[in-house]
Amino acid sequence: MYPLPMVTLAAATVSAASVGFLTGLAAMRSRLREAVRDAAHARWVADHDALTGLPNRAAARRHYERATQAGQPCTVALLDLDDFKIVNDTWGHQAGDAQLVAIAERLSAAVKAVGGTAFRLGGDEFALLLPTDDPHAAQHQVAAAVAAISAALPLALDDVRTVVTSPSASAGIAAAAAGSSFSDTLKRADIALYHAKGDRSAPRIHSPELRHPVRGHGGHGGHGGHGAHGGHGGHGGAAAEMITVG
């Protein structure tokens, strides 16, 4: 056997090196794509509610800040479901979660039609950010969204039982004032929500004379008291009809 010419050996070495380089490059590209996907997923998780898929409170804050810093109109509506706790207590948390998911879908569709965005802040509380600085226009838009979620909502409890609920919600509205932070505007919407909840009225627009009651006198103690919001009024969130199949 004769030794291979040096040129042939060199070519073989270069070819093997090329194959190794390309294989390594492909592996690196695959890892980069995976890292990009992981980063995108992490961002999505950080900005969205795990149950409903709606953007969350942090996303709402950024949305508000982008709009106001760009000089764009923005009105915040804060919605709280009426007597949602009764749904959980009567039909179970699985039914409650299913209702939240369905309501989130209805809210998102309703406000998307007017250029707005729906967010879940936590529990049974949602926020709507609307591209208007006219609170009366926002009031009509929010009323339409509340009407959309109030349509009969069937919830499957198991293979044979379905309960048809009639959700309802109260809402408070506050337009972004010059220099107002998201927290400030949300607090004003929360005050309006308290008064809407108390008298079961239409979505309420914040005005300077509205105040939260003093703690310990029936008030919910400020924004974030989801359960206390639900303590006012009747049982709109609990009205239901049981349907049994088979």
Coordinates of N, CA and C in Angstrom, one line a residue:
M1 N 0.9 -1.2 0.0 CA 0.0 0.0 0.0 C 0.9 1.2 0.0
Y2 N 0.5 2.1 -0.9 CA 1.3 3.4 -1.0 C 0.8 4.4 -0.1
P3 N 1.6 5.3 0.5 CA 1.1 6.3 1.4 C 0.3 7.3 0.5
L4 N -0.8 7.9 1.2 CA -1.6 8.9 0.5 C -0.7 10.2 0.2
P5 N -0.9 10.8 -0.9 CA -0.2 12.0 -1.2 C -0.5 13.0 -0.1
M6 N 0.4 13.9 0.2 CA 0.2 15.0 1.2 C -1.0 15.9 0.8
V7 N -1.2 16.1 -0.4 CA -2.3 17.0 -0.9 C -3.7 16.3 -0.5
T8 N -3.7 15.0 -0.7 CA -5.0 14.3 -0.4 C -5.2 14.3 1.1
L9 N -4.2 14.1 1.9 CA -4.3 14.1 3.4 C -4.7 15.5 3.9
A10 N -4.2 16.5 3.3 CA -4.5 17.9 3.7 C -6.0 18.2 3.4
A11 N -6.4 17.7 2.2 CA -7.8 18.0 1.8 C -8.8 17.2 2.7
A12 N -8.4 16.0 3.1 CA -9.3 15.2 4.0 C -9.3 15.9 5.3
T13 N -8.2 16.5 5.8 CA -8.2 17.1 7.1 C -9.1 18.4 7.1
V14 N -9.0 19.2 6.0 CA -9.8 20.4 5.8 C -11.2 20.0 5.8
S15 N -11.6 18.9 5.0 CA -13.0 18.5 4.9 C -13.5 18.1 6.2
A16 N -12.8 17.4 7.0 CA -13.2 17.0 8.3 C -13.4 18.2 9.2
A17 N -12.5 19.1 9.1 CA -12.6 20.3 10.0 C -13.8 21.1 9.6
S18 N -14.1 21.2 8.3 CA -15.3 21.9 7.8 C -16.6 21.3 8.3
V19 N -16.6 20.0 8.2 CA -17.8 19.3 8.7 C -18.0 19.5 10.2
G20 N -16.9 19.5 11.0 CA -17.0 19.7 12.4 C -17.4 21.1 12.7
F21 N -16.9 22.1 11.9 CA -17.3 23.5 12.1 C -18.8 23.7 11.8
L22 N -19.2 23.2 10.7 CA -20.6 23.3 10.3 C -21.6 22.7 11.4
T23 N -21.1 21.5 11.8 CA -22.0 20.8 12.9 C -22.0 21.6 14.1
G24 N -20.9 22.2 14.6 CA -20.9 23.0 15.7 C -21.7 24.3 15.5
L25 N -21.6 24.9 14.3 CA -22.4 26.1 14.0 C -23.9 25.8 14.1
A26 N -24.3 24.7 13.5 CA -25.7 24.3 13.6 C -26.2 24.1 15.0
A27 N -25.3 23.4 15.8 CA -25.7 23.2 17.2 C -25.8 24.6 18.0
M28 N -24.9 25.5 17.7 CA -24.9 26.8 18.3 C -26.2 27.6 17.9
R29 N -26.5 27.5 16.6 CA -27.7 28.2 16.2 C -29.0 27.6 16.9
S30 N -29.0 26.3 17.0 CA -30.1 25.6 17.7 C -30.2 26.1 19.1
R31 N -29.1 26.2 19.8 CA -29.1 26.7 21.2 C -29.5 28.1 21.3
L32 N -29.1 28.9 20.3 CA -29.5 30.3 20.3 C -31.0 30.5 20.1
R33 N -31.5 29.7 19.2 CA -33.0 29.7 19.0 C -33.7 29.3 20.2
E34 N -33.2 28.3 20.9 CA -33.9 27.8 22.1 C -33.8 28.9 23.2
A35 N -32.6 29.6 23.3 CA -32.5 30.6 24.3 C -33.4 31.8 24.0
V36 N -33.6 32.1 22.7 CA -34.5 33.2 22.3 C -35.9 32.8 22.7
R37 N -36.3 31.6 22.4 CA -37.7 31.1 22.8 C -37.9 31.2 24.3
D38 N -36.9 30.7 25.0 CA -37.0 30.7 26.5 C -37.1 32.1 27.0
A39 N -36.3 33.1 26.4 CA -36.4 34.5 26.9 C -37.8 35.1 26.6
A40 N -38.3 34.8 25.4 CA -39.6 35.3 25.0 C -40.7 34.7 25.9
H41 N -40.6 33.4 26.2 CA -41.5 32.8 27.1 C -41.5 33.4 28.5
A42 N -40.2 33.7 29.0 CA -40.1 34.3 30.3 C -40.7 35.7 30.3
R43 N -40.5 36.4 29.3 CA -41.1 37.7 29.2 C -42.6 37.7 29.2
W44 N -43.2 36.7 28.5 CA -44.6 36.5 28.4 C -45.2 36.2 29.8
V45 N -44.5 35.2 30.5 CA -44.9 34.8 31.8 C -44.9 36.0 32.8
A46 N -43.9 36.8 32.6 CA -43.7 38.0 33.6 C -44.8 39.0 33.3
D47 N -45.4 39.1 32.1 CA -46.3 40.1 31.8 C -47.8 39.7 31.7
H48 N -48.0 38.4 31.9 CA -49.4 37.8 31.8 C -49.8 37.0 33.0
D49 N -51.1 37.0 33.1 CA -51.8 36.3 34.2 C -51.8 34.8 33.7
A50 N -51.4 33.9 34.6 CA -51.3 32.5 34.3 C -52.6 31.8 34.0
L51 N -53.7 32.2 34.7 CA -55.0 31.6 34.5 C -55.7 32.1 33.2
T52 N -55.8 33.4 33.1 CA -56.6 33.9 32.0 C -55.9 34.2 30.7
G53 N -54.5 34.4 30.8 CA -53.7 34.8 29.7 C -53.8 36.3 29.4
L54 N -54.5 37.0 30.2 CA -54.6 38.5 30.0 C -53.2 39.1 30.5
P55 N -52.9 40.2 30.0 CA -51.8 41.0 30.6 C -52.1 41.3 32.0
N56 N -51.0 41.4 32.8 CA -51.2 41.5 34.3 C -51.0 43.0 34.7
R57 N -50.9 43.2 36.0 CA -50.8 44.5 36.6 C -49.5 45.2 36.1
A58 N -48.4 44.5 36.1 CA -47.1 45.1 35.6 C -47.2 45.5 34.2
A59 N -47.9 44.7 33.4 CA -48.1 45.1 32.0 C -49.0 46.3 31.9
A60 N -50.0 46.4 32.7 CA -50.9 47.5 32.7 C -50.2 48.8 33.0
R61 N -49.3 48.7 34.0 CA -48.5 49.9 34.4 C -47.7 50.4 33.2
R62 N -47.0 49.5 32.6 CA -46.1 49.9 31.5 C -47.0 50.4 30.3
H63 N -48.1 49.8 30.0 CA -49.0 50.3 29.0 C -49.4 51.7 29.3
Y64 N -49.8 52.0 30.5 CA -50.2 53.3 30.9 C -49.1 54.3 30.8
E65 N -47.9 53.9 31.3 CA -46.8 54.8 31.2 C -46.3 55.2 29.8
R66 N -46.4 54.2 28.9 CA -46.0 54.4 27.5 C -47.0 55.4 26.9
A67 N -48.3 55.2 27.2 CA -49.3 56.1 26.6 C -49.2 57.5 27.1
T68 N -49.1 57.7 28.4 CA -49.0 59.0 29.0 C -47.7 59.7 28.6
Q69 N -46.6 59.0 28.6 CA -45.4 59.6 28.3 C -45.3 60.1 26.8
A70 N -46.1 59.4 26.0 CA -46.2 59.8 24.6 C -47.2 60.8 24.3
G71 N -47.9 61.3 25.4 CA -48.9 62.3 25.2 C -50.2 61.8 24.7
Q72 N -50.4 60.4 24.7 CA -51.6 59.8 24.2 C -52.7 59.8 25.3
P73 N -54.0 59.9 24.9 CA -55.0 59.9 25.9 C -55.1 58.5 26.5
C74 N -55.5 58.4 27.8 CA -55.6 57.1 28.5 C -56.6 57.2 29.6
T75 N -57.6 56.4 29.7 CA -58.5 56.3 30.8 C -58.5 54.9 31.4
V76 N -58.5 54.8 32.7 CA -58.4 53.5 33.4 C -59.8 53.2 34.0
A77 N -60.3 52.0 33.7 CA -61.5 51.5 34.3 C -61.1 50.3 35.2
L78 N -61.6 50.3 36.4 CA -61.4 49.2 37.3 C -62.7 48.4 37.5
L79 N -62.6 47.1 37.2 CA -63.8 46.3 37.3 C -63.7 45.3 38.4
D80 N -64.7 45.0 39.1 CA -64.7 44.0 40.2 C -66.0 43.2 40.0
L81 N -65.9 41.9 39.9 CA -67.0 41.0 39.8 C -67.9 41.1 41.0
D82 N -69.2 41.0 40.8 CA -70.1 41.1 42.0 C -70.3 39.7 42.5
D83 N -70.0 39.6 43.8 CA -70.3 38.3 44.6 C -69.6 37.1 44.0
F84 N -68.4 37.3 43.5 CA -67.7 36.2 42.9 C -67.4 35.1 43.9
K85 N -67.2 35.5 45.1 CA -66.9 34.5 46.2 C -68.0 33.5 46.3
I86 N -69.2 33.9 46.0 CA -70.3 32.9 46.1 C -70.2 31.8 45.1
V87 N -69.7 32.2 43.9 CA -69.5 31.2 42.8 C -68.5 30.2 43.3
N88 N -67.4 30.6 43.9 CA -66.4 29.7 44.4 C -67.0 28.8 45.5
D89 N -67.7 29.4 46.4 CA -68.2 28.7 47.6 C -69.3 27.7 47.2
T90 N -70.1 28.1 46.2 CA -71.2 27.2 45.8 C -70.8 26.1 44.9
W91 N -70.0 26.5 43.8 CA -69.8 25.5 42.8 C -68.3 25.0 42.8
G92 N -67.5 25.6 43.6 CA -66.1 25.2 43.6 C -65.1 26.1 42.8
H93 N -63.9 26.0 43.2 CA -62.9 26.8 42.6 C -62.7 26.5 41.1
Q94 N -62.9 25.3 40.7 CA -62.8 25.0 39.3 C -63.8 25.8 38.4
A95 N -65.0 25.9 38.9 CA -66.0 26.6 38.3 C -65.7 28.1 38.3
G96 N -65.2 28.6 39.5 CA -64.8 30.0 39.6 C -63.7 30.3 38.6
D97 N -62.7 29.4 38.4 CA -61.6 29.7 37.5 C -62.1 29.7 36.1
A98 N -63.1 28.8 35.7 CA -63.6 28.8 34.4 C -64.4 30.0 34.1
Q99 N -65.1 30.6 35.1 CA -65.8 31.8 34.9 C -64.8 33.0 34.7
L100 N -63.8 33.0 35.4 CA -62.8 34.1 35.2 C -62.2 34.0 33.8
V101 N -61.9 32.8 33.3 CA -61.3 32.7 32.0 C -62.3 33.2 30.9
A102 N -63.6 32.8 31.1 CA -64.6 33.2 30.1 C -64.8 34.7 30.2
I103 N -64.8 35.3 31.4 CA -65.0 36.7 31.5 C -63.9 37.5 30.9
A104 N -62.7 37.0 31.1 CA -61.5 37.6 30.6 C -61.6 37.7 29.0
E105 N -62.0 36.6 28.4 CA -62.2 36.5 27.0 C -63.2 37.6 26.5
R106 N -64.3 37.7 27.2 CA -65.4 38.6 26.9 C -64.9 40.1 27.0
L107 N -64.2 40.3 28.1 CA -63.7 41.7 28.3 C -62.7 42.1 27.2
S108 N -61.8 41.2 26.9 CA -60.7 41.5 25.9 C -61.4 41.8 24.6
A109 N -62.3 41.0 24.2 CA -63.0 41.2 22.9 C -63.8 42.5 22.9
A110 N -64.4 42.8 24.0 CA -65.3 44.0 24.0 C -64.4 45.3 23.9
V111 N -63.3 45.4 24.6 CA -62.5 46.6 24.6 C -61.6 46.7 23.4
K112 N -61.2 45.5 22.8 CA -60.4 45.5 21.6 C -61.1 46.2 20.5
A113 N -62.4 46.1 20.5 CA -63.2 46.7 19.4 C -63.1 48.3 19.4
V114 N -62.7 48.8 20.6 CA -62.6 50.3 20.7 C -61.1 50.7 20.9
G115 N -60.2 49.8 20.6 CA -58.8 50.1 20.7 C -58.2 50.0 22.1
G116 N -59.0 49.4 23.1 CA -58.6 49.3 24.4 C -57.9 47.9 24.7
T117 N -57.4 47.7 26.0 CA -56.8 46.5 26.4 C -57.3 46.1 27.8
A118 N -57.6 44.8 28.0 CA -58.0 44.3 29.2 C -56.9 43.7 30.0
F119 N -56.8 43.8 31.3 CA -55.8 43.3 32.2 C -56.5 42.6 33.4
R120 N -55.8 41.6 33.9 CA -56.3 41.0 35.1 C -55.3 41.4 36.2
L121 N -55.8 42.1 37.2 CA -55.0 42.6 38.3 C -54.8 41.6 39.4
G122 N -55.7 40.7 39.5 CA -55.7 39.7 40.5 C -57.0 39.4 41.1
G123 N -57.2 38.2 41.6 CA -58.5 37.8 42.1 C -59.6 38.0 41.1
D124 N -60.7 38.7 41.4 CA -61.8 38.9 40.5 C -61.8 40.4 40.0
E125 N -60.6 41.0 40.0 CA -60.4 42.4 39.6 C -59.7 42.5 38.3
F126 N -60.3 43.3 37.4 CA -59.8 43.6 36.1 C -59.6 45.1 35.9
A127 N -58.7 45.4 35.0 CA -58.6 46.8 34.6 C -58.7 46.9 33.0
L128 N -59.3 48.0 32.6 CA -59.4 48.3 31.2 C -58.7 49.6 30.9
L129 N -57.8 49.6 30.0 CA -57.1 50.8 29.6 C -57.6 51.2 28.2
L130 N -58.2 52.4 28.2 CA -58.9 52.9 27.0 C -58.3 54.1 26.4
P131 N -58.1 54.2 25.1 CA -57.4 55.3 24.4 C -58.3 56.5 24.2
T132 N -58.8 57.0 25.4 CA -59.6 58.2 25.3 C -59.4 59.1 26.6
D133 N -59.5 60.4 26.4 CA -59.4 61.2 27.6 C -60.8 61.8 28.0
D134 N -61.9 61.2 27.4 CA -63.2 61.6 27.6 C -63.9 60.6 28.5
P135 N -64.0 60.8 29.8 CA -64.6 59.8 30.7 C -66.0 59.4 30.4
H136 N -66.7 60.3 29.8 CA -68.1 59.9 29.4 C -68.1 58.9 28.2
A137 N -67.2 59.1 27.3 CA -67.1 58.1 26.2 C -66.6 56.8 26.8
A138 N -65.7 56.9 27.7 CA -65.2 55.7 28.4 C -66.3 55.0 29.2
Q139 N -67.2 55.8 29.8 CA -68.3 55.2 30.5 C -69.2 54.3 29.6
H140 N -69.4 54.8 28.4 CA -70.2 54.0 27.5 C -69.5 52.8 27.1
Q141 N -68.2 52.9 26.8 CA -67.4 51.7 26.4 C -67.3 50.7 27.6
V142 N -67.2 51.1 28.8 CA -67.1 50.2 29.9 C -68.5 49.6 30.2
A143 N -69.5 50.3 30.0 CA -70.9 49.8 30.2 C -71.1 48.7 29.1
A144 N -70.6 48.9 27.9 CA -70.8 47.8 26.9 C -70.0 46.6 27.3
A145 N -68.8 46.8 27.9 CA -68.0 45.6 28.3 C -68.6 44.9 29.4
V146 N -69.2 45.6 30.4 CA -69.9 45.0 31.5 C -71.1 44.2 31.0
A147 N -71.8 44.8 30.0 CA -73.0 44.1 29.4 C -72.5 42.8 28.7
A148 N -71.3 42.9 28.1 CA -70.8 41.7 27.4 C -70.5 40.5 28.3
I149 N -70.0 40.9 29.5 CA -69.7 39.8 30.4 C -70.9 39.3 31.2
S150 N -72.0 40.0 31.1 CA -73.2 39.7 31.9 C -74.1 38.7 31.2
A151 N -73.8 38.4 29.9 CA -74.6 37.4 29.2 C -74.5 36.0 29.9
A152 N -75.5 35.2 29.8 CA -75.5 33.9 30.5 C -74.3 33.1 30.1
L153 N -73.7 32.5 31.2 CA -72.4 31.8 31.0 C -72.5 30.4 31.6
P154 N -72.6 29.4 30.7 CA -72.6 28.0 31.2 C -71.2 27.5 31.6
L155 N -71.2 26.9 32.8 CA -69.9 26.3 33.3 C -70.1 24.8 33.5
A156 N -69.3 24.0 32.9 CA -69.4 22.5 33.1 C -68.8 22.2 34.5
L157 N -69.6 21.6 35.4 CA -69.1 21.1 36.7 C -68.5 19.7 36.6
D158 N -69.1 18.9 35.7 CA -68.6 17.6 35.5 C -69.2 17.1 34.2
D159 N -69.2 15.8 33.9 CA -69.7 15.2 32.6 C -71.2 15.4 32.5
V160 N -71.9 15.5 33.6 CA -73.4 15.5 33.5 C -74.0 16.8 34.0
R161 N -73.3 17.6 34.7 CA -73.8 18.8 35.3 C -73.2 20.1 34.8
T162 N -74.1 21.0 34.4 CA -73.7 22.3 33.9 C -74.5 23.3 34.7
V163 N -73.8 24.4 35.1 CA -74.5 25.5 35.8 C -74.4 26.7 34.9
V164 N -75.5 27.4 34.7 CA -75.5 28.6 33.9 C -75.5 29.8 34.8
T165 N -74.5 30.5 34.8 CA -74.3 31.6 35.7 C -74.7 32.9 35.0
S166 N -74.9 33.9 35.8 CA -75.2 35.3 35.2 C -74.2 36.3 35.9
P167 N -73.0 36.4 35.4 CA -72.0 37.3 36.0 C -72.5 38.7 35.9
S168 N -72.0 39.5 36.8 CA -72.2 40.9 36.8 C -70.9 41.6 37.4
A169 N -70.7 42.8 37.1 CA -69.5 43.5 37.6 C -69.9 45.0 37.8
S170 N -69.1 45.6 38.7 CA -69.2 47.0 39.0 C -67.9 47.6 38.5
A171 N -67.9 48.9 38.1 CA -66.8 49.6 37.5 C -66.6 51.0 38.0
G172 N -65.4 51.4 38.1 CA -65.0 52.8 38.4 C -64.1 53.3 37.3
I173 N -64.2 54.6 37.0 CA -63.5 55.1 35.8 C -62.7 56.4 36.2
A174 N -61.5 56.5 35.8 CA -60.7 57.7 36.0 C -59.8 58.0 34.8
A175 N -59.9 59.2 34.2 CA -59.0 59.6 33.1 C -57.7 60.0 33.7
A176 N -56.6 59.7 32.9 CA -55.3 60.1 33.3 C -55.2 61.6 33.3
A177 N -54.8 62.1 34.5 CA -54.6 63.6 34.6 C -53.1 63.9 34.3
A178 N -52.8 65.1 33.9 CA -51.4 65.5 33.6 C -50.5 65.2 34.8
G179 N -49.5 64.4 34.6 CA -48.5 64.1 35.7 C -48.9 63.0 36.6
S180 N -50.1 62.4 36.4 CA -50.6 61.4 37.3 C -50.0 60.0 37.0
S181 N -49.5 59.3 38.0 CA -49.0 58.0 37.9 C -50.1 57.0 37.7
F182 N -49.7 55.8 37.3 CA -50.6 54.7 37.1 C -51.3 54.4 38.5
S183 N -50.5 54.4 39.5 CA -51.1 54.1 40.9 C -52.1 55.2 41.3
D184 N -51.8 56.5 41.0 CA -52.7 57.6 41.3 C -54.1 57.4 40.6
T185 N -53.9 57.1 39.3 CA -55.2 57.0 38.4 C -56.0 55.8 38.8
L186 N -55.3 54.7 39.1 CA -55.9 53.5 39.6 C -56.6 53.7 40.9
K187 N -56.0 54.5 41.8 CA -56.7 54.8 43.1 C -57.9 55.5 42.9
R188 N -57.9 56.5 42.0 CA -59.2 57.3 41.7 C -60.2 56.4 41.1
A189 N -59.8 55.5 40.2 CA -60.8 54.6 39.6 C -61.4 53.6 40.7
D190 N -60.5 53.3 41.7 CA -61.0 52.4 42.8 C -62.0 53.1 43.7
I191 N -61.8 54.4 43.9 CA -62.7 55.2 44.7 C -64.1 55.2 44.0
A192 N -64.0 55.5 42.7 CA -65.3 55.5 41.9 C -65.9 54.1 41.9
L193 N -65.1 53.0 41.8 CA -65.7 51.7 41.9 C -66.4 51.4 43.2
Y194 N -65.8 51.9 44.3 CA -66.4 51.7 45.6 C -67.8 52.2 45.6
H195 N -68.0 53.4 45.1 CA -69.3 54.0 45.1 C -70.3 53.3 44.1
A196 N -69.7 52.9 42.9 CA -70.6 52.1 42.0 C -71.0 50.8 42.7
K197 N -70.1 50.2 43.4 CA -70.4 48.9 44.1 C -71.5 49.1 45.2
G198 N -71.3 50.2 45.8 CA -72.2 50.5 47.0 C -73.7 50.7 46.6
D199 N -73.9 51.3 45.4 CA -75.3 51.5 45.1 C -75.7 50.8 43.8
R200 N -74.9 49.8 43.4 CA -75.2 48.9 42.2 C -75.5 49.8 41.0
S201 N -74.7 50.8 40.8 CA -75.0 51.8 39.7 C -74.3 51.4 38.5
A202 N -74.5 52.2 37.4 CA -73.7 52.0 36.2 C -72.3 52.4 36.5
P203 N -71.3 52.1 35.6 CA -69.9 52.5 35.8 C -69.8 53.9 36.2
R204 N -69.1 54.1 37.3 CA -69.0 55.4 37.9 C -67.8 56.2 37.5
I205 N -67.9 57.4 37.2 CA -66.8 58.3 36.8 C -66.3 58.9 38.1
H206 N -65.0 58.9 38.3 CA -64.4 59.6 39.5 C -64.6 61.1 39.4
S207 N -65.0 61.6 40.6 CA -65.0 63.1 40.7 C -64.4 63.5 42.0
P208 N -63.9 64.7 42.2 CA -63.2 65.1 43.4 C -63.9 64.9 44.7
E209 N -65.2 65.0 44.7 CA -66.0 64.9 45.9 C -66.1 63.4 46.4
L210 N -65.8 62.4 45.6 CA -65.9 61.0 46.0 C -64.8 60.7 46.9
R211 N -65.1 60.0 48.0 CA -64.1 59.6 49.0 C -64.4 58.1 49.4
H212 N -63.3 57.5 49.8 CA -63.5 56.2 50.5 C -63.9 56.5 51.9
P213 N -64.7 55.6 52.4 CA -65.1 55.7 53.8 C -63.9 55.4 54.7
V214 N -64.0 55.9 56.0 CA -62.9 55.6 56.9 C -62.8 54.1 57.2
R215 N -61.6 53.6 57.3 CA -61.4 52.2 57.6 C -62.2 51.8 58.8
G216 N -62.8 50.6 58.8 CA -63.5 50.1 59.9 C -65.0 50.4 59.9
H217 N -65.4 51.2 58.8 CA -66.8 51.6 58.7 C -67.4 51.1 57.4
G218 N -67.1 49.8 57.0 CA -67.7 49.2 55.9 C -66.9 49.4 54.6
G219 N -65.8 50.1 54.6 CA -65.0 50.3 53.4 C -64.1 49.2 53.2
H220 N -63.5 49.1 52.0 CA -62.6 48.0 51.7 C -61.2 48.4 52.0
G221 N -60.9 49.6 52.4 CA -59.6 50.0 52.8 C -58.7 50.3 51.7
G222 N -59.2 50.7 50.6 CA -58.2 51.1 49.5 C -58.1 50.0 48.5
H223 N -57.4 50.3 47.4 CA -57.2 49.4 46.3 C -56.5 48.2 46.7
G224 N -57.0 47.1 46.1 CA -56.4 45.8 46.4 C -57.3 44.9 47.3
G225 N -58.3 45.5 48.0 CA -59.2 44.7 48.8 C -60.3 44.0 48.1
H226 N -59.9 43.0 47.3 CA -60.9 42.4 46.4 C -62.1 41.9 47.1
G227 N -61.9 41.2 48.3 CA -63.0 40.6 48.9 C -64.0 41.6 49.5
A228 N -63.5 42.7 50.0 CA -64.4 43.7 50.5 C -65.2 44.4 49.5
H229 N -64.6 44.6 48.2 CA -65.5 45.1 47.1 C -66.7 44.2 47.0
G230 N -66.5 42.9 47.0 CA -67.5 42.0 46.8 C -68.6 41.9 47.9
G231 N -68.3 42.6 49.0 CA -69.3 42.5 50.1 C -70.5 43.4 49.9
H232 N -70.6 44.2 48.9 CA -71.7 45.1 48.7 C -72.7 44.6 47.8
G233 N -74.0 45.0 48.0 CA -75.0 44.7 47.0 C -75.6 43.3 47.1
G234 N -76.2 42.9 46.0 CA -76.9 41.6 46.0 C -76.1 40.4 45.5
H235 N -76.7 39.5 44.7 CA -76.0 38.3 44.3 C -76.0 38.2 42.8
G236 N -75.6 39.2 42.1 CA -75.6 39.2 40.7 C -74.6 38.1 40.2
G237 N -73.5 37.9 40.9 CA -72.5 37.0 40.4 C -72.9 35.6 40.7
A238 N -73.9 35.3 41.6 CA -74.2 34.0 42.0 C -75.5 33.5 41.4
A239 N -76.3 34.3 40.7 CA -77.5 33.8 40.0 C -77.1 32.7 39.1
A240 N -77.8 31.6 39.2 CA -77.4 30.4 38.4 C -78.6 29.5 38.2
E241 N -78.5 28.7 37.1 CA -79.5 27.6 36.9 C -78.7 26.3 36.6
M242 N -79.1 25.2 37.3 CA -78.4 24.0 37.1 C -79.1 23.2 36.0
I243 N -78.2 22.6 35.1 CA -78.7 21.8 34.0 C -78.0 20.4 34.2
T244 N -78.8 19.3 34.2 CA -78.2 18.0 34.3 C -78.5 17.3 33.0
V245 N -77.4 16.6 32.5 CA -77.5 15.9 31.2 C -77.6 14.4 31.6
G246 N -78.6 13.7 31.0 CA -78.6 12.3 31.1 C -79.4 11.8 32.4

